[in-house]
Amino acid sequence: MGKEVKTNAMRILDRNKIPYEIINYECDEFIDGLHTAEKTGAPVEQSFKTLVMSGKAAAGGNRQYYVFVVPIAEEVDLKAAAKCVGEKSLEMLHVKDLTPLTGYVRGGCSPLGMKKQFPTVVDQTAAGFPTIIFSAGMIGYQVELPLPALKTVIPLTTADITAA
């Protein structure tokens, strides 16, 4: 019998006594969210991806990073996302910078348990579901829990941040 896998996200949920479901699937490398939902049978509309972006730094200034959680079948609306975090514009974090900044790899990035907590915005559609599904912080693992439960462990806001 193999050892039970626990990611940072799962440990945070456990420590805060937040009930959640684990959905795991066989996968050796990155696959997109739609293929993940197909593999697991998870409802596409309740499945969310985690995107990390940065505001464009002023000369000599530090970049501010943001986390956006959007439905897997949707694209983020960069203008709406920038407006809701008070930036003029945003740019997606380059894949090579993801692990050093967050501790997570592409396809296994969770809004929960990053090296540092960044301002997090979840698309408002998440509020319409009893639970949402997102990466547990490792390729092959997802967590399912109610959005209000996620709000108890990370500060987040909800906004309309997907492209029409």
mmCIF file with all atom_site columns, C-alpha atoms in Angstrom:
data_model
loop_
_atom_site.group_PDB
_atom_site.id
_atom_site.type_symbol
_atom_site.label_atom_id
_atom_site.label_alt_id
_atom_site.label_comp_id
_atom_site.label_asym_id
_atom_site.label_entity_id
_atom_site.label_seq_id
_atom_site.pdbx_PDB_ins_code
_atom_site.Cartn_x
_atom_site.Cartn_y
_atom_site.Cartn_z
_atom_site.occupancy
_atom_site.B_iso_or_equiv
_atom_site.pdbx_formal_charge
_atom_site.auth_seq_id
_atom_site.auth_comp_id
_atom_site.auth_asym_id
_atom_site.auth_atom_id
_atom_site.pdbx_PDB_model_num
ATOM 1   C CA . MET A 1 1   ? 0.000   0.000  0.000   1.00 0.00 ? 1   MET A CA 1
ATOM 2   C CA . GLY A 1 2   ? 1.412   3.395  -1.038  1.00 0.00 ? 2   GLY A CA 1
ATOM 3   C CA . LYS A 1 3   ? 1.852   6.351  1.272   1.00 0.00 ? 3   LYS A CA 1
ATOM 4   C CA . GLU A 1 4   ? -0.988  8.853  1.130   1.00 0.00 ? 4   GLU A CA 1
ATOM 5   C CA . VAL A 1 5   ? 0.040   11.971 -0.762  1.00 0.00 ? 5   VAL A CA 1
ATOM 6   C CA . LYS A 1 6   ? -0.444  15.296 1.017   1.00 0.00 ? 6   LYS A CA 1
ATOM 7   C CA . THR A 1 7   ? 0.239   18.576 -0.728  1.00 0.00 ? 7   THR A CA 1
ATOM 8   C CA . ASN A 1 8   ? 0.692   21.969 0.933   1.00 0.00 ? 8   ASN A CA 1
ATOM 9   C CA . ALA A 1 9   ? -2.899  22.790 -0.023  1.00 0.00 ? 9   ALA A CA 1
ATOM 10  C CA . MET A 1 10  ? -4.210  19.618 1.637   1.00 0.00 ? 10  MET A CA 1
ATOM 11  C CA . ARG A 1 11  ? -2.134  20.202 4.771   1.00 0.00 ? 11  ARG A CA 1
ATOM 12  C CA . ILE A 1 12  ? -3.527  23.743 5.095   1.00 0.00 ? 12  ILE A CA 1
ATOM 13  C CA . LEU A 1 13  ? -7.080  22.447 4.737   1.00 0.00 ? 13  LEU A CA 1
ATOM 14  C CA . ASP A 1 14  ? -6.410  19.673 7.270   1.00 0.00 ? 14  ASP A CA 1
ATOM 15  C CA . ARG A 1 15  ? -4.796  22.087 9.753   1.00 0.00 ? 15  ARG A CA 1
ATOM 16  C CA . ASN A 1 16  ? -7.864  24.344 9.508   1.00 0.00 ? 16  ASN A CA 1
ATOM 17  C CA . LYS A 1 17  ? -10.241 21.358 9.813   1.00 0.00 ? 17  LYS A CA 1
ATOM 18  C CA . ILE A 1 18  ? -11.849 22.133 6.460   1.00 0.00 ? 18  ILE A CA 1
ATOM 19  C CA . PRO A 1 19  ? -13.497 19.123 4.849   1.00 0.00 ? 19  PRO A CA 1
ATOM 20  C CA . TYR A 1 20  ? -12.634 18.529 1.200   1.00 0.00 ? 20  TYR A CA 1
ATOM 21  C CA . GLU A 1 21  ? -12.687 15.773 -1.373  1.00 0.00 ? 21  GLU A CA 1
ATOM 22  C CA . ILE A 1 22  ? -9.592  14.611 -3.237  1.00 0.00 ? 22  ILE A CA 1
ATOM 23  C CA . ILE A 1 23  ? -9.877  13.799 -6.905  1.00 0.00 ? 23  ILE A CA 1
ATOM 24  C CA . ASN A 1 24  ? -6.823  12.085 -8.280  1.00 0.00 ? 24  ASN A CA 1
ATOM 25  C CA . TYR A 1 25  ? -5.985  10.937 -11.770 1.00 0.00 ? 25  TYR A CA 1
ATOM 26  C CA . GLU A 1 26  ? -3.112  9.259  -13.559 1.00 0.00 ? 26  GLU A CA 1
ATOM 27  C CA . CYS A 1 27  ? -0.914  11.784 -15.291 1.00 0.00 ? 27  CYS A CA 1
ATOM 28  C CA . ASP A 1 28  ? 2.841   12.100 -15.715 1.00 0.00 ? 28  ASP A CA 1
ATOM 29  C CA . GLU A 1 29  ? 2.970   15.553 -17.265 1.00 0.00 ? 29  GLU A CA 1
ATOM 30  C CA . PHE A 1 30  ? 0.950   18.708 -17.775 1.00 0.00 ? 30  PHE A CA 1
ATOM 31  C CA . ILE A 1 31  ? -2.474  18.348 -19.334 1.00 0.00 ? 31  ILE A CA 1
ATOM 32  C CA . ASP A 1 32  ? -4.940  21.194 -19.546 1.00 0.00 ? 32  ASP A CA 1
ATOM 33  C CA . GLY A 1 33  ? -7.974  21.522 -17.309 1.00 0.00 ? 33  GLY A CA 1
ATOM 34  C CA . LEU A 1 34  ? -10.443 20.278 -19.908 1.00 0.00 ? 34  LEU A CA 1
ATOM 35  C CA . HIS A 1 35  ? -8.521  17.024 -20.300 1.00 0.00 ? 35  HIS A CA 1
ATOM 36  C CA . THR A 1 36  ? -8.233  16.735 -16.525 1.00 0.00 ? 36  THR A CA 1
ATOM 37  C CA . ALA A 1 37  ? -12.010 17.093 -16.129 1.00 0.00 ? 37  ALA A CA 1
ATOM 38  C CA . GLU A 1 38  ? -12.498 14.524 -18.874 1.00 0.00 ? 38  GLU A CA 1
ATOM 39  C CA . LYS A 1 39  ? -10.163 12.068 -17.096 1.00 0.00 ? 39  LYS A CA 1
ATOM 40  C CA . THR A 1 40  ? -11.807 12.531 -13.705 1.00 0.00 ? 40  THR A CA 1
ATOM 41  C CA . GLY A 1 41  ? -15.413 12.961 -14.802 1.00 0.00 ? 41  GLY A CA 1
ATOM 42  C CA . ALA A 1 42  ? -15.531 16.280 -12.920 1.00 0.00 ? 42  ALA A CA 1
ATOM 43  C CA . PRO A 1 43  ? -18.095 18.809 -14.165 1.00 0.00 ? 43  PRO A CA 1
ATOM 44  C CA . VAL A 1 44  ? -16.279 21.250 -16.481 1.00 0.00 ? 44  VAL A CA 1
ATOM 45  C CA . GLU A 1 45  ? -18.274 24.246 -15.238 1.00 0.00 ? 45  GLU A CA 1
ATOM 46  C CA . GLN A 1 46  ? -17.227 23.557 -11.599 1.00 0.00 ? 46  GLN A CA 1
ATOM 47  C CA . SER A 1 47  ? -13.562 23.029 -12.482 1.00 0.00 ? 47  SER A CA 1
ATOM 48  C CA . PHE A 1 48  ? -11.203 25.980 -12.156 1.00 0.00 ? 48  PHE A CA 1
ATOM 49  C CA . LYS A 1 49  ? -7.621  26.746 -13.159 1.00 0.00 ? 49  LYS A CA 1
ATOM 50  C CA . THR A 1 50  ? -5.141  28.895 -11.284 1.00 0.00 ? 50  THR A CA 1
ATOM 51  C CA . LEU A 1 51  ? -3.313  31.599 -13.216 1.00 0.00 ? 51  LEU A CA 1
ATOM 52  C CA . VAL A 1 52  ? -0.517  33.755 -11.844 1.00 0.00 ? 52  VAL A CA 1
ATOM 53  C CA . MET A 1 53  ? 0.018   37.202 -13.329 1.00 0.00 ? 53  MET A CA 1
ATOM 54  C CA . SER A 1 54  ? 2.014   40.287 -12.574 1.00 0.00 ? 54  SER A CA 1
ATOM 55  C CA . GLY A 1 55  ? 1.380   43.962 -12.836 1.00 0.00 ? 55  GLY A CA 1
ATOM 56  C CA . LYS A 1 56  ? 3.891   45.774 -14.973 1.00 0.00 ? 56  LYS A CA 1
ATOM 57  C CA . ALA A 1 57  ? 6.454   47.250 -12.622 1.00 0.00 ? 57  ALA A CA 1
ATOM 58  C CA . ALA A 1 58  ? 7.210   50.933 -12.724 1.00 0.00 ? 58  ALA A CA 1
ATOM 59  C CA . ALA A 1 59  ? 10.845  51.811 -13.402 1.00 0.00 ? 59  ALA A CA 1
ATOM 60  C CA . GLY A 1 60  ? 12.867  50.531 -10.466 1.00 0.00 ? 60  GLY A CA 1
ATOM 61  C CA . GLY A 1 61  ? 9.756   49.220 -8.689  1.00 0.00 ? 61  GLY A CA 1
ATOM 62  C CA . ASN A 1 62  ? 8.911   45.705 -7.643  1.00 0.00 ? 62  ASN A CA 1
ATOM 63  C CA . ARG A 1 63  ? 6.355   43.685 -9.509  1.00 0.00 ? 63  ARG A CA 1
ATOM 64  C CA . GLN A 1 64  ? 3.175   42.805 -7.706  1.00 0.00 ? 64  GLN A CA 1
ATOM 65  C CA . TYR A 1 65  ? 1.887   39.283 -8.348  1.00 0.00 ? 65  TYR A CA 1
ATOM 66  C CA . TYR A 1 66  ? -1.744  38.176 -8.428  1.00 0.00 ? 66  TYR A CA 1
ATOM 67  C CA . VAL A 1 67  ? -3.570  34.865 -8.539  1.00 0.00 ? 67  VAL A CA 1
ATOM 68  C CA . PHE A 1 68  ? -6.682  34.454 -10.667 1.00 0.00 ? 68  PHE A CA 1
ATOM 69  C CA . VAL A 1 69  ? -8.915  31.398 -10.446 1.00 0.00 ? 69  VAL A CA 1
ATOM 70  C CA . VAL A 1 70  ? -11.089 30.993 -13.530 1.00 0.00 ? 70  VAL A CA 1
ATOM 71  C CA . PRO A 1 71  ? -13.243 28.263 -15.070 1.00 0.00 ? 71  PRO A CA 1
ATOM 72  C CA . ILE A 1 72  ? -11.101 25.814 -17.052 1.00 0.00 ? 72  ILE A CA 1
ATOM 73  C CA . ALA A 1 73  ? -13.048 26.349 -20.272 1.00 0.00 ? 73  ALA A CA 1
ATOM 74  C CA . GLU A 1 74  ? -12.749 30.148 -20.090 1.00 0.00 ? 74  GLU A CA 1
ATOM 75  C CA . GLU A 1 75  ? -10.057 32.727 -20.673 1.00 0.00 ? 75  GLU A CA 1
ATOM 76  C CA . VAL A 1 76  ? -9.271  35.520 -18.252 1.00 0.00 ? 76  VAL A CA 1
ATOM 77  C CA . ASP A 1 77  ? -10.294 39.014 -19.348 1.00 0.00 ? 77  ASP A CA 1
ATOM 78  C CA . LEU A 1 78  ? -7.014  40.867 -18.801 1.00 0.00 ? 78  LEU A CA 1
ATOM 79  C CA . LYS A 1 79  ? -8.635  44.304 -18.633 1.00 0.00 ? 79  LYS A CA 1
ATOM 80  C CA . ALA A 1 80  ? -11.283 43.211 -16.112 1.00 0.00 ? 80  ALA A CA 1
ATOM 81  C CA . ALA A 1 81  ? -8.680  41.352 -14.050 1.00 0.00 ? 81  ALA A CA 1
ATOM 82  C CA . ALA A 1 82  ? -6.330  44.363 -14.040 1.00 0.00 ? 82  ALA A CA 1
ATOM 83  C CA . LYS A 1 83  ? -9.134  46.706 -13.048 1.00 0.00 ? 83  LYS A CA 1
ATOM 84  C CA . CYS A 1 84  ? -10.223 44.567 -10.100 1.00 0.00 ? 84  CYS A CA 1
ATOM 85  C CA . VAL A 1 85  ? -6.688  44.559 -8.631  1.00 0.00 ? 85  VAL A CA 1
ATOM 86  C CA . GLY A 1 86  ? -5.974  48.218 -9.376  1.00 0.00 ? 86  GLY A CA 1
ATOM 87  C CA . GLU A 1 87  ? -3.389  47.690 -12.133 1.00 0.00 ? 87  GLU A CA 1
ATOM 88  C CA . LYS A 1 88  ? -3.251  49.380 -15.543 1.00 0.00 ? 88  LYS A CA 1
ATOM 89  C CA . SER A 1 89  ? -2.376  46.062 -17.168 1.00 0.00 ? 89  SER A CA 1
ATOM 90  C CA . LEU A 1 90  ? -1.337  42.521 -16.323 1.00 0.00 ? 90  LEU A CA 1
ATOM 91  C CA . GLU A 1 91  ? 0.819   39.907 -17.937 1.00 0.00 ? 91  GLU A CA 1
ATOM 92  C CA . MET A 1 92  ? 0.877   36.160 -17.464 1.00 0.00 ? 92  MET A CA 1
ATOM 93  C CA . LEU A 1 93  ? 3.799   34.843 -15.451 1.00 0.00 ? 93  LEU A CA 1
ATOM 94  C CA . HIS A 1 94  ? 6.267   32.986 -17.662 1.00 0.00 ? 94  HIS A CA 1
ATOM 95  C CA . VAL A 1 95  ? 6.201   29.212 -17.068 1.00 0.00 ? 95  VAL A CA 1
ATOM 96  C CA . LYS A 1 96  ? 9.903   29.180 -16.098 1.00 0.00 ? 96  LYS A CA 1
ATOM 97  C CA . ASP A 1 97  ? 9.142   31.650 -13.272 1.00 0.00 ? 97  ASP A CA 1
ATOM 98  C CA . LEU A 1 98  ? 6.163   29.746 -11.855 1.00 0.00 ? 98  LEU A CA 1
ATOM 99  C CA . THR A 1 99  ? 7.978   27.223 -9.645  1.00 0.00 ? 99  THR A CA 1
ATOM 100 C CA . PRO A 1 100 ? 10.521  29.664 -8.129  1.00 0.00 ? 100 PRO A CA 1
ATOM 101 C CA . LEU A 1 101 ? 7.722   32.113 -7.278  1.00 0.00 ? 101 LEU A CA 1
ATOM 102 C CA . THR A 1 102 ? 4.939   29.782 -6.145  1.00 0.00 ? 102 THR A CA 1
ATOM 103 C CA . GLY A 1 103 ? 6.537   26.408 -5.418  1.00 0.00 ? 103 GLY A CA 1
ATOM 104 C CA . TYR A 1 104 ? 4.152   24.827 -7.911  1.00 0.00 ? 104 TYR A CA 1
ATOM 105 C CA . VAL A 1 105 ? 4.546   23.494 -11.447 1.00 0.00 ? 105 VAL A CA 1
ATOM 106 C CA . ARG A 1 106 ? 2.392   24.188 -14.486 1.00 0.00 ? 106 ARG A CA 1
ATOM 107 C CA . GLY A 1 107 ? -0.671  21.971 -14.261 1.00 0.00 ? 107 GLY A CA 1
ATOM 108 C CA . GLY A 1 108 ? -0.286  21.639 -10.502 1.00 0.00 ? 108 GLY A CA 1
ATOM 109 C CA . CYS A 1 109 ? -0.657  25.231 -9.360  1.00 0.00 ? 109 CYS A CA 1
ATOM 110 C CA . SER A 1 110 ? -3.120  25.775 -6.523  1.00 0.00 ? 110 SER A CA 1
ATOM 111 C CA . PRO A 1 111 ? -4.326  29.096 -5.123  1.00 0.00 ? 111 PRO A CA 1
ATOM 112 C CA . LEU A 1 112 ? -3.717  27.536 -1.727  1.00 0.00 ? 112 LEU A CA 1
ATOM 113 C CA . GLY A 1 113 ? -0.275  26.858 -0.242  1.00 0.00 ? 113 GLY A CA 1
ATOM 114 C CA . MET A 1 114 ? 1.985   28.940 -2.467  1.00 0.00 ? 114 MET A CA 1
ATOM 115 C CA . LYS A 1 115 ? 5.349   30.041 -1.072  1.00 0.00 ? 115 LYS A CA 1
ATOM 116 C CA . LYS A 1 116 ? 3.786   33.459 -0.477  1.00 0.00 ? 116 LYS A CA 1
ATOM 117 C CA . GLN A 1 117 ? 0.110   34.410 -0.422  1.00 0.00 ? 117 GLN A CA 1
ATOM 118 C CA . PHE A 1 118 ? -0.674  36.787 -3.281  1.00 0.00 ? 118 PHE A CA 1
ATOM 119 C CA . PRO A 1 119 ? -3.877  38.766 -3.762  1.00 0.00 ? 119 PRO A CA 1
ATOM 120 C CA . THR A 1 120 ? -6.351  36.211 -5.121  1.00 0.00 ? 120 THR A CA 1
ATOM 121 C CA . VAL A 1 121 ? -9.423  36.780 -7.275  1.00 0.00 ? 121 VAL A CA 1
ATOM 122 C CA . VAL A 1 122 ? -11.857 33.992 -8.076  1.00 0.00 ? 122 VAL A CA 1
ATOM 123 C CA . ASP A 1 123 ? -14.252 34.344 -10.991 1.00 0.00 ? 123 ASP A CA 1
ATOM 124 C CA . GLN A 1 124 ? -17.720 35.138 -9.685  1.00 0.00 ? 124 GLN A CA 1
ATOM 125 C CA . THR A 1 125 ? -19.213 32.063 -11.358 1.00 0.00 ? 125 THR A CA 1
ATOM 126 C CA . ALA A 1 126 ? -17.632 29.955 -8.572  1.00 0.00 ? 126 ALA A CA 1
ATOM 127 C CA . ALA A 1 127 ? -20.153 31.385 -6.107  1.00 0.00 ? 127 ALA A CA 1
ATOM 128 C CA . GLY A 1 128 ? -22.963 29.713 -8.039  1.00 0.00 ? 128 GLY A CA 1
ATOM 129 C CA . PHE A 1 129 ? -21.815 26.163 -7.287  1.00 0.00 ? 129 PHE A CA 1
ATOM 130 C CA . PRO A 1 130 ? -22.062 24.158 -4.063  1.00 0.00 ? 130 PRO A CA 1
ATOM 131 C CA . THR A 1 131 ? -18.396 23.191 -4.544  1.00 0.00 ? 131 THR A CA 1
ATOM 132 C CA . ILE A 1 132 ? -15.533 24.070 -6.862  1.00 0.00 ? 132 ILE A CA 1
ATOM 133 C CA . ILE A 1 133 ? -12.674 21.894 -8.051  1.00 0.00 ? 133 ILE A CA 1
ATOM 134 C CA . PHE A 1 134 ? -9.104  23.126 -8.452  1.00 0.00 ? 134 PHE A CA 1
ATOM 135 C CA . SER A 1 135 ? -5.552  21.817 -8.325  1.00 0.00 ? 135 SER A CA 1
ATOM 136 C CA . ALA A 1 136 ? -4.408  20.433 -4.996  1.00 0.00 ? 136 ALA A CA 1
ATOM 137 C CA . GLY A 1 137 ? -0.867  21.587 -5.767  1.00 0.00 ? 137 GLY A CA 1
ATOM 138 C CA . MET A 1 138 ? 0.436   18.568 -7.639  1.00 0.00 ? 138 MET A CA 1
ATOM 139 C CA . ILE A 1 139 ? -0.233  17.166 -11.089 1.00 0.00 ? 139 ILE A CA 1
ATOM 140 C CA . GLY A 1 140 ? -2.673  14.294 -10.651 1.00 0.00 ? 140 GLY A CA 1
ATOM 141 C CA . TYR A 1 141 ? -4.453  15.735 -7.603  1.00 0.00 ? 141 TYR A CA 1
ATOM 142 C CA . GLN A 1 142 ? -7.374  18.118 -7.263  1.00 0.00 ? 142 GLN A CA 1
ATOM 143 C CA . VAL A 1 143 ? -9.457  19.247 -4.318  1.00 0.00 ? 143 VAL A CA 1
ATOM 144 C CA . GLU A 1 144 ? -13.169 19.897 -4.219  1.00 0.00 ? 144 GLU A CA 1
ATOM 145 C CA . LEU A 1 145 ? -14.690 22.156 -1.606  1.00 0.00 ? 145 LEU A CA 1
ATOM 146 C CA . PRO A 1 146 ? -17.191 24.995 -1.191  1.00 0.00 ? 146 PRO A CA 1
ATOM 147 C CA . LEU A 1 147 ? -15.948 28.480 -2.090  1.00 0.00 ? 147 LEU A CA 1
ATOM 148 C CA . PRO A 1 148 ? -16.839 29.836 1.395   1.00 0.00 ? 148 PRO A CA 1
ATOM 149 C CA . ALA A 1 149 ? -14.526 27.178 2.890   1.00 0.00 ? 149 ALA A CA 1
ATOM 150 C CA . LEU A 1 150 ? -11.665 28.335 0.644   1.00 0.00 ? 150 LEU A CA 1
ATOM 151 C CA . LYS A 1 151 ? -12.345 31.920 1.779   1.00 0.00 ? 151 LYS A CA 1
ATOM 152 C CA . THR A 1 152 ? -11.690 30.900 5.374   1.00 0.00 ? 152 THR A CA 1
ATOM 153 C CA . VAL A 1 153 ? -8.076  29.921 4.617   1.00 0.00 ? 153 VAL A CA 1
ATOM 154 C CA . ILE A 1 154 ? -7.020  32.493 2.017   1.00 0.00 ? 154 ILE A CA 1
ATOM 155 C CA . PRO A 1 155 ? -8.105  36.074 1.571   1.00 0.00 ? 155 PRO A CA 1
ATOM 156 C CA . LEU A 1 156 ? -9.870  36.271 -1.776  1.00 0.00 ? 156 LEU A CA 1
ATOM 157 C CA . THR A 1 157 ? -12.343 38.340 -3.663  1.00 0.00 ? 157 THR A CA 1
ATOM 158 C CA . THR A 1 158 ? -14.743 37.359 -6.402  1.00 0.00 ? 158 THR A CA 1
ATOM 159 C CA . ALA A 1 159 ? -15.247 39.334 -9.598  1.00 0.00 ? 159 ALA A CA 1
ATOM 160 C CA . ASP A 1 160 ? -16.275 38.917 -13.218 1.00 0.00 ? 160 ASP A CA 1
ATOM 161 C CA . ILE A 1 161 ? -12.843 38.243 -14.706 1.00 0.00 ? 161 ILE A CA 1
ATOM 162 C CA . THR A 1 162 ? -13.554 35.964 -17.664 1.00 0.00 ? 162 THR A CA 1
ATOM 163 C CA . ALA A 1 163 ? -13.702 37.042 -21.272 1.00 0.00 ? 163 ALA A CA 1
ATOM 164 C CA . ALA A 1 164 ? -17.173 37.224 -22.802 1.00 0.00 ? 164 ALA A CA 1
#
